[in-house]
PDB file of C-alpha atoms and ligand atoms in Angstrom:
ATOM      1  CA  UNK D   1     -11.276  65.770 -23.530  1.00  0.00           C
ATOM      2  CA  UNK D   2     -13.228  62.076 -23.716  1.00  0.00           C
ATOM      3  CA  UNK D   3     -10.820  59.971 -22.530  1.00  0.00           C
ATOM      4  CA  UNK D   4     -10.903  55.538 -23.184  1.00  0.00           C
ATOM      5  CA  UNK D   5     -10.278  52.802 -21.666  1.00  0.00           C
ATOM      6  CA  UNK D   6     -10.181  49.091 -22.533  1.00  0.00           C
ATOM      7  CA  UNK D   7     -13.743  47.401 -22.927  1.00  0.00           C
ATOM      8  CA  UNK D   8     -13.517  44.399 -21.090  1.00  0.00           C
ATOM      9  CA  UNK D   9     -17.204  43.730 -20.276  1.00  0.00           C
ATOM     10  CA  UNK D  10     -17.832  44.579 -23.941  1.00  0.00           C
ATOM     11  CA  UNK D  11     -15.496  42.694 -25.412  1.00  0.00           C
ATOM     12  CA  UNK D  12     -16.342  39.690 -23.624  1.00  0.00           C
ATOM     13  CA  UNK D  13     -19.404  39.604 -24.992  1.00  0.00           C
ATOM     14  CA  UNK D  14     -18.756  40.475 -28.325  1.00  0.00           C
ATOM     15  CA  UNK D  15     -16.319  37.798 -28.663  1.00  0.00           C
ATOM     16  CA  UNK D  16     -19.119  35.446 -27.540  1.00  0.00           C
ATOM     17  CA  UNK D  17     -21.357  36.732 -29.969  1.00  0.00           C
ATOM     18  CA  UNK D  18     -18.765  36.553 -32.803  1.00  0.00           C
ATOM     19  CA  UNK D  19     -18.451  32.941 -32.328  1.00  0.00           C
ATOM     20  CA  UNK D  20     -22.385  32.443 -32.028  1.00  0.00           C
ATOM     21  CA  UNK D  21     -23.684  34.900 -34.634  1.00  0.00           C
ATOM     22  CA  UNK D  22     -20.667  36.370 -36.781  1.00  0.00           C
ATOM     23  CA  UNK D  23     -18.678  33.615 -38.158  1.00  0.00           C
ATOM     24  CA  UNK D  24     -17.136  35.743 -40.530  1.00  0.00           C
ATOM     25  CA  UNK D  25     -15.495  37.577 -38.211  1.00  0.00           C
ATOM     26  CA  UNK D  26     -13.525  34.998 -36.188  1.00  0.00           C
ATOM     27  CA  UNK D  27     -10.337  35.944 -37.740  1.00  0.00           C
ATOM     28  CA  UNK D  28     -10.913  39.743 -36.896  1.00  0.00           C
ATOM     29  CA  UNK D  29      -9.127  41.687 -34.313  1.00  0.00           C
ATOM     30  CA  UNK D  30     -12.059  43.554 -33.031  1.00  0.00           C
ATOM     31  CA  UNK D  31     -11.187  46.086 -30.249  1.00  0.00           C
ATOM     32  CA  UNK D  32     -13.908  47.261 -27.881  1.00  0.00           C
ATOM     33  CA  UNK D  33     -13.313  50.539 -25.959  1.00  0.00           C
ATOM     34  CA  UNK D  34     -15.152  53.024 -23.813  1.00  0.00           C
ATOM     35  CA  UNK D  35     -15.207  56.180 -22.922  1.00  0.00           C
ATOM     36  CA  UNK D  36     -14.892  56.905 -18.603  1.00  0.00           C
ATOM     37  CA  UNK D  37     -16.916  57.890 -16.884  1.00  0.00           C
ATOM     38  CA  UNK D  38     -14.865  58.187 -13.598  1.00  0.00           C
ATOM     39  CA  UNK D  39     -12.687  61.223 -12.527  1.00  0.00           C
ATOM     40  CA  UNK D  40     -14.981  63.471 -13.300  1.00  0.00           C
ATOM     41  CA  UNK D  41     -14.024  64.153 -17.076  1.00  0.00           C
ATOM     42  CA  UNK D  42     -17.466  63.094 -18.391  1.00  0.00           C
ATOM     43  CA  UNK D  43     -20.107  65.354 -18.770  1.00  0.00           C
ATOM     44  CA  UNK D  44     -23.824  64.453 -17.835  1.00  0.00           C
ATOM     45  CA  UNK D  45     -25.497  63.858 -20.904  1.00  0.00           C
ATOM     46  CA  UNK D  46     -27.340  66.691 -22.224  1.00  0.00           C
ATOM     47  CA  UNK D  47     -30.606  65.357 -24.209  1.00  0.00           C
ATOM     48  CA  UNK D  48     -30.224  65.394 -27.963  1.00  0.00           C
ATOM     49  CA  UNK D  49     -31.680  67.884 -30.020  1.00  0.00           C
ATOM     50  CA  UNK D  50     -35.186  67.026 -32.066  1.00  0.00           C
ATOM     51  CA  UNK D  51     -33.660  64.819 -35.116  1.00  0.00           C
ATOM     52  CA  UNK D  52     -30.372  63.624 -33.206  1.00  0.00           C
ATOM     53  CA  UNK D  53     -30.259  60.529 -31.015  1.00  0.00           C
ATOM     54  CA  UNK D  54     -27.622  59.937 -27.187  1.00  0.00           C
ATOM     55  CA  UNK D  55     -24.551  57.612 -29.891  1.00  0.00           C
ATOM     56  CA  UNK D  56     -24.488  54.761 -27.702  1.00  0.00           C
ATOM     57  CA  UNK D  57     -21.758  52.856 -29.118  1.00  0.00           C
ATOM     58  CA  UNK D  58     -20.117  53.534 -32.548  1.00  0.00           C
ATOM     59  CA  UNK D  59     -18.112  50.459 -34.995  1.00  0.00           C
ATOM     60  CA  UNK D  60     -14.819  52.182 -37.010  1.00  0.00           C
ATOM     61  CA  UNK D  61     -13.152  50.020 -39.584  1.00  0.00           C
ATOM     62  CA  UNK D  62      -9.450  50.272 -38.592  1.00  0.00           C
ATOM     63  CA  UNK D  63      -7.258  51.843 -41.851  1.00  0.00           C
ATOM     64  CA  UNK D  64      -4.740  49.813 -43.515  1.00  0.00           C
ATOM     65  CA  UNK D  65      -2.282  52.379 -42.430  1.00  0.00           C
ATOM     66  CA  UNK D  66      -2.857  51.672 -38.781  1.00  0.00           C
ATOM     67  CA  UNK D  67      -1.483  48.399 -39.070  1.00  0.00           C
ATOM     68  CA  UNK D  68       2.124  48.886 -38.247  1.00  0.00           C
ATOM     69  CA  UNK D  69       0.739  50.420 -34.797  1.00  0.00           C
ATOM     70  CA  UNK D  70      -2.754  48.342 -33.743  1.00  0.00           C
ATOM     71  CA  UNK D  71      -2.973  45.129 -35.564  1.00  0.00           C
ATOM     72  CA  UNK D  72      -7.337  45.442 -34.821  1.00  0.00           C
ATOM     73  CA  UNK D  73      -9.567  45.487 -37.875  1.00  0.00           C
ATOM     74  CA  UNK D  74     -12.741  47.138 -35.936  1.00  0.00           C
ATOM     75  CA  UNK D  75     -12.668  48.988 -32.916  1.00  0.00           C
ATOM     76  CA  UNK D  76     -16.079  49.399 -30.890  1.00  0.00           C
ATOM     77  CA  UNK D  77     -16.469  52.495 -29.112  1.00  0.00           C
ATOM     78  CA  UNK D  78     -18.925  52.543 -26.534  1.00  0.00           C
ATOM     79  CA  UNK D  79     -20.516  55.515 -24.075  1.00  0.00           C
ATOM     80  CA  UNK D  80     -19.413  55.096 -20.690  1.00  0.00           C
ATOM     81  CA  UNK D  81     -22.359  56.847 -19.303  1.00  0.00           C
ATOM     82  CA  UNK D  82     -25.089  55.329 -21.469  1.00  0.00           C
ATOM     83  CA  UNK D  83     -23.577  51.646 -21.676  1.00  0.00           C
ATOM     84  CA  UNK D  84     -24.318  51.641 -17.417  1.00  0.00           C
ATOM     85  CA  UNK D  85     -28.436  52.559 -17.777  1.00  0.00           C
ATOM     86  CA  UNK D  86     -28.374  49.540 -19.930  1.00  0.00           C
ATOM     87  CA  UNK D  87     -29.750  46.256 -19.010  1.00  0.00           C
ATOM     88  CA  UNK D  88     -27.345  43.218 -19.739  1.00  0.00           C
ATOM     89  CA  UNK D  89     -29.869  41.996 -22.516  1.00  0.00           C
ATOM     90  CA  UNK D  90     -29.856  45.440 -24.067  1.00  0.00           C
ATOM     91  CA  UNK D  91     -26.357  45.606 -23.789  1.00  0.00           C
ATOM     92  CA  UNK D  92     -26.050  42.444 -25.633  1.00  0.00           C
ATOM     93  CA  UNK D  93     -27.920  43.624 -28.408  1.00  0.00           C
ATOM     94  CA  UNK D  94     -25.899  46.847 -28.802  1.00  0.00           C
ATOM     95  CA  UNK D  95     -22.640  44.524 -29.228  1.00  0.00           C
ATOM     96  CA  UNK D  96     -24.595  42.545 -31.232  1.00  0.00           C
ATOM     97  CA  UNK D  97     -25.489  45.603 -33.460  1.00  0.00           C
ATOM     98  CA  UNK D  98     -22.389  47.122 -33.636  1.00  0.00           C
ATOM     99  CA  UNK D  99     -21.055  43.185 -34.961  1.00  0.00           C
ATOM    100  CA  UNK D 100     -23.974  44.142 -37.540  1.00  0.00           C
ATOM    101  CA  UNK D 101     -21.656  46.810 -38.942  1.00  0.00           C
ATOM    102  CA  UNK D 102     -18.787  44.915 -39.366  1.00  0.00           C
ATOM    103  CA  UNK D 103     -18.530  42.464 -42.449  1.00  0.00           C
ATOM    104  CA  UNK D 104     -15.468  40.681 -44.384  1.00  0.00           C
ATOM    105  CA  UNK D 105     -16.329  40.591 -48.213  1.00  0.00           C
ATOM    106  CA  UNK D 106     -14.624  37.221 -49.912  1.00  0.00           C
ATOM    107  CA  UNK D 107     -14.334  38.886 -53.109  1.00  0.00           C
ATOM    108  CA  UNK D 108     -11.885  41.433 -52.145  1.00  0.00           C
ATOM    109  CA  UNK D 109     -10.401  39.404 -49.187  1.00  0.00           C
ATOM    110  CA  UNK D 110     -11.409  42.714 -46.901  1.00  0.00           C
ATOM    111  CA  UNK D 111     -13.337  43.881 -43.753  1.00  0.00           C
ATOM    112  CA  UNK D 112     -15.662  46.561 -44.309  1.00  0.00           C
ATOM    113  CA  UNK D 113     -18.739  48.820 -42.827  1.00  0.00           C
ATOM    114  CA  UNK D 114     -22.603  47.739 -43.490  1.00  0.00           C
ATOM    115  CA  UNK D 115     -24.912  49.926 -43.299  1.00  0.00           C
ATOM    116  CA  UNK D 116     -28.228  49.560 -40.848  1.00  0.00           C
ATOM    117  CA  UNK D 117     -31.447  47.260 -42.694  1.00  0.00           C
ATOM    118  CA  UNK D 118     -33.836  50.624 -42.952  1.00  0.00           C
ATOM    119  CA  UNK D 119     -33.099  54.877 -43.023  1.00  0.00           C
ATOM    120  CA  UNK D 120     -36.532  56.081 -42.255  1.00  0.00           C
ATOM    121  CA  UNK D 121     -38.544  59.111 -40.432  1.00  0.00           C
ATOM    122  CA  UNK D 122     -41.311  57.550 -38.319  1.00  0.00           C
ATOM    123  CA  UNK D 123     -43.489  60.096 -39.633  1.00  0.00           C
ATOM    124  CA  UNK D 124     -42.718  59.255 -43.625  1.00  0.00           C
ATOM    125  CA  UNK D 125     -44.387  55.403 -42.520  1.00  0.00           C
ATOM    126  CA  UNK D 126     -47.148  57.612 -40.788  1.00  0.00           C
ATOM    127  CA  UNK D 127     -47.863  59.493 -43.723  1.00  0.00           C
ATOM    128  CA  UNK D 128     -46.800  57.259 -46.687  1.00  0.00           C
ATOM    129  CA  UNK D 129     -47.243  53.947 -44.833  1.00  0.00           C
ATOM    130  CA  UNK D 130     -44.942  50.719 -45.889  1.00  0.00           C
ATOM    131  CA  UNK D 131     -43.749  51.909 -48.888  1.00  0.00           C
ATOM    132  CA  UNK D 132     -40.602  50.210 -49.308  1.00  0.00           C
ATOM    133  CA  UNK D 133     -39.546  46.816 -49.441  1.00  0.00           C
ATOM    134  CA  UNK D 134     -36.878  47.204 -46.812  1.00  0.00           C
ATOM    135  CA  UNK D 135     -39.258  48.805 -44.652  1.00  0.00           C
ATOM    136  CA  UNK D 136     -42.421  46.135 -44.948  1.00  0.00           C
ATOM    137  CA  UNK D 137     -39.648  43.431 -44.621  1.00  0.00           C
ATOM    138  CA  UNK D 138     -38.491  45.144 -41.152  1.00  0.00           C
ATOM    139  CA  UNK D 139     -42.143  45.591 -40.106  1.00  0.00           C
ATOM    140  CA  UNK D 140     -42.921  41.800 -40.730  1.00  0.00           C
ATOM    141  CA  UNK D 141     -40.055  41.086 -38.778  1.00  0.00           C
ATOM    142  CA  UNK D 142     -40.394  43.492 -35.863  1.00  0.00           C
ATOM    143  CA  UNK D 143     -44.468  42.180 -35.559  1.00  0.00           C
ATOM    144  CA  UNK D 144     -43.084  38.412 -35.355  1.00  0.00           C
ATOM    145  CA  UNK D 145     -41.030  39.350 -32.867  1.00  0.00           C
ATOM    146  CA  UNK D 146     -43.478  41.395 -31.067  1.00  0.00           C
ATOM    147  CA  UNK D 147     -45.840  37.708 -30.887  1.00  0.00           C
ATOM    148  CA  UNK D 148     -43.017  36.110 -30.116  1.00  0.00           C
ATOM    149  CA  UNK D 149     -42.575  33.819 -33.025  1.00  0.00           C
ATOM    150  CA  UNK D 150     -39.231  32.410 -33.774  1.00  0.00           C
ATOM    151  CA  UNK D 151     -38.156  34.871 -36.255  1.00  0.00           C
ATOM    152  CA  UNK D 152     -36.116  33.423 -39.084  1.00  0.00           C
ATOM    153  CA  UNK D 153     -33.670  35.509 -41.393  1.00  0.00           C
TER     154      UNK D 153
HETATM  155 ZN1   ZN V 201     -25.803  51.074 -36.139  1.00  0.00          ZN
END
C-alpha cells in the first residue's frame, strides 16, 4: 500500500511560488504530500504503457465535507520516486503546474480545478497541423520560449 508523508521540500516551494505567481491563492491551505520511497514499500517504476504517462505529481480539491477533519483546500500529491530524478528547476515547474490547477473563482467565493491550456495527440498536429486556437496559441508560446524571448501572458 503507497504510503505519504509530509512534503516539506514541496511545500516550501510552492508557498514561494504562491506568493510570486498565484496571488489568488494566498488565503488557501494548500497541503503538499508525497508518497515514500524508503522502507522498501515503493515499487520501481514500471514504464507506462503506449498512451499513459509516469503521474508525477497530482492537485485534489479538498471536499467541503473534509473540513471538520483537514482545514486544506488543495492537497498536492507528489511521486516519491519520480520527484528525486528531477532537477530543482524542473521540480519548480511541477509545483508550479500543479498551482496551475488550482484556482479560486470570485463569483462563487470557491476554490476549484482548471484544466491544462491544450488536450492533444502529437500525431493529430502531425497530421492536421495547428488547427486550433488553443493549440497555435501554445505553439507561439512554446517557440518564444524556445528563442528565449521574454514570453508575456
Ligand atoms: Zn496537470
Amino acid at each position: 500500500m503507497t504510503q505519504y508523508e509530509k512534503h516539506e521540500a514541496g511545500q516550501t516551494i510552492v508557498d514561494r511560488l504562491v506568493r510570486e505567481h498565484h496571488p489568488h491563492l494566498e488565503g488557501a491551505l494548500i497541503a503538499c504530500v508525497i508518497t515514500r520511497t524508503e522502507g522498501g514499500d515503493a515499487k520501481p517504476k514500471r514504464p507506462p504503457k503506449p498512451g499513459r504517462k509516469l503521474k508525477l505529481a497530482k492537485a485534489s480539491l479538498v471536499p467541503k465535507k473534509f473540513g471538520p477533519l483537514m482545514p486544506h483546500d488543495f492537497v498536492i500529491e507528489f511521486d516519491g520516486q519520480l520527484w528525486a530524478g528531477l532537477t530543482l528547476e524542473q521540480q519548480e515547474a511541477l509545483c508550479d503546474h500543479e498551482l496551475m490547477h488550482c484556482r479560486y473563482d470570485m463569483d462563487t467565493d470557491a476554490y476549484y480545478l482548471a484544466d491544462h491550456d491544450i488536450e492533444e495527440f502529437r500525431e493529430i498536429v502531425v497530421r492536421h497541423g495547428l488547427w486550433k486556437q488553443d493549440i497555435r496559441l501554445f505553439t507561439e508560446t512554446a517557440q518564444r520560449s524556445l528563442f528565449h524571448e521574454t514570453v508575456t501572458v
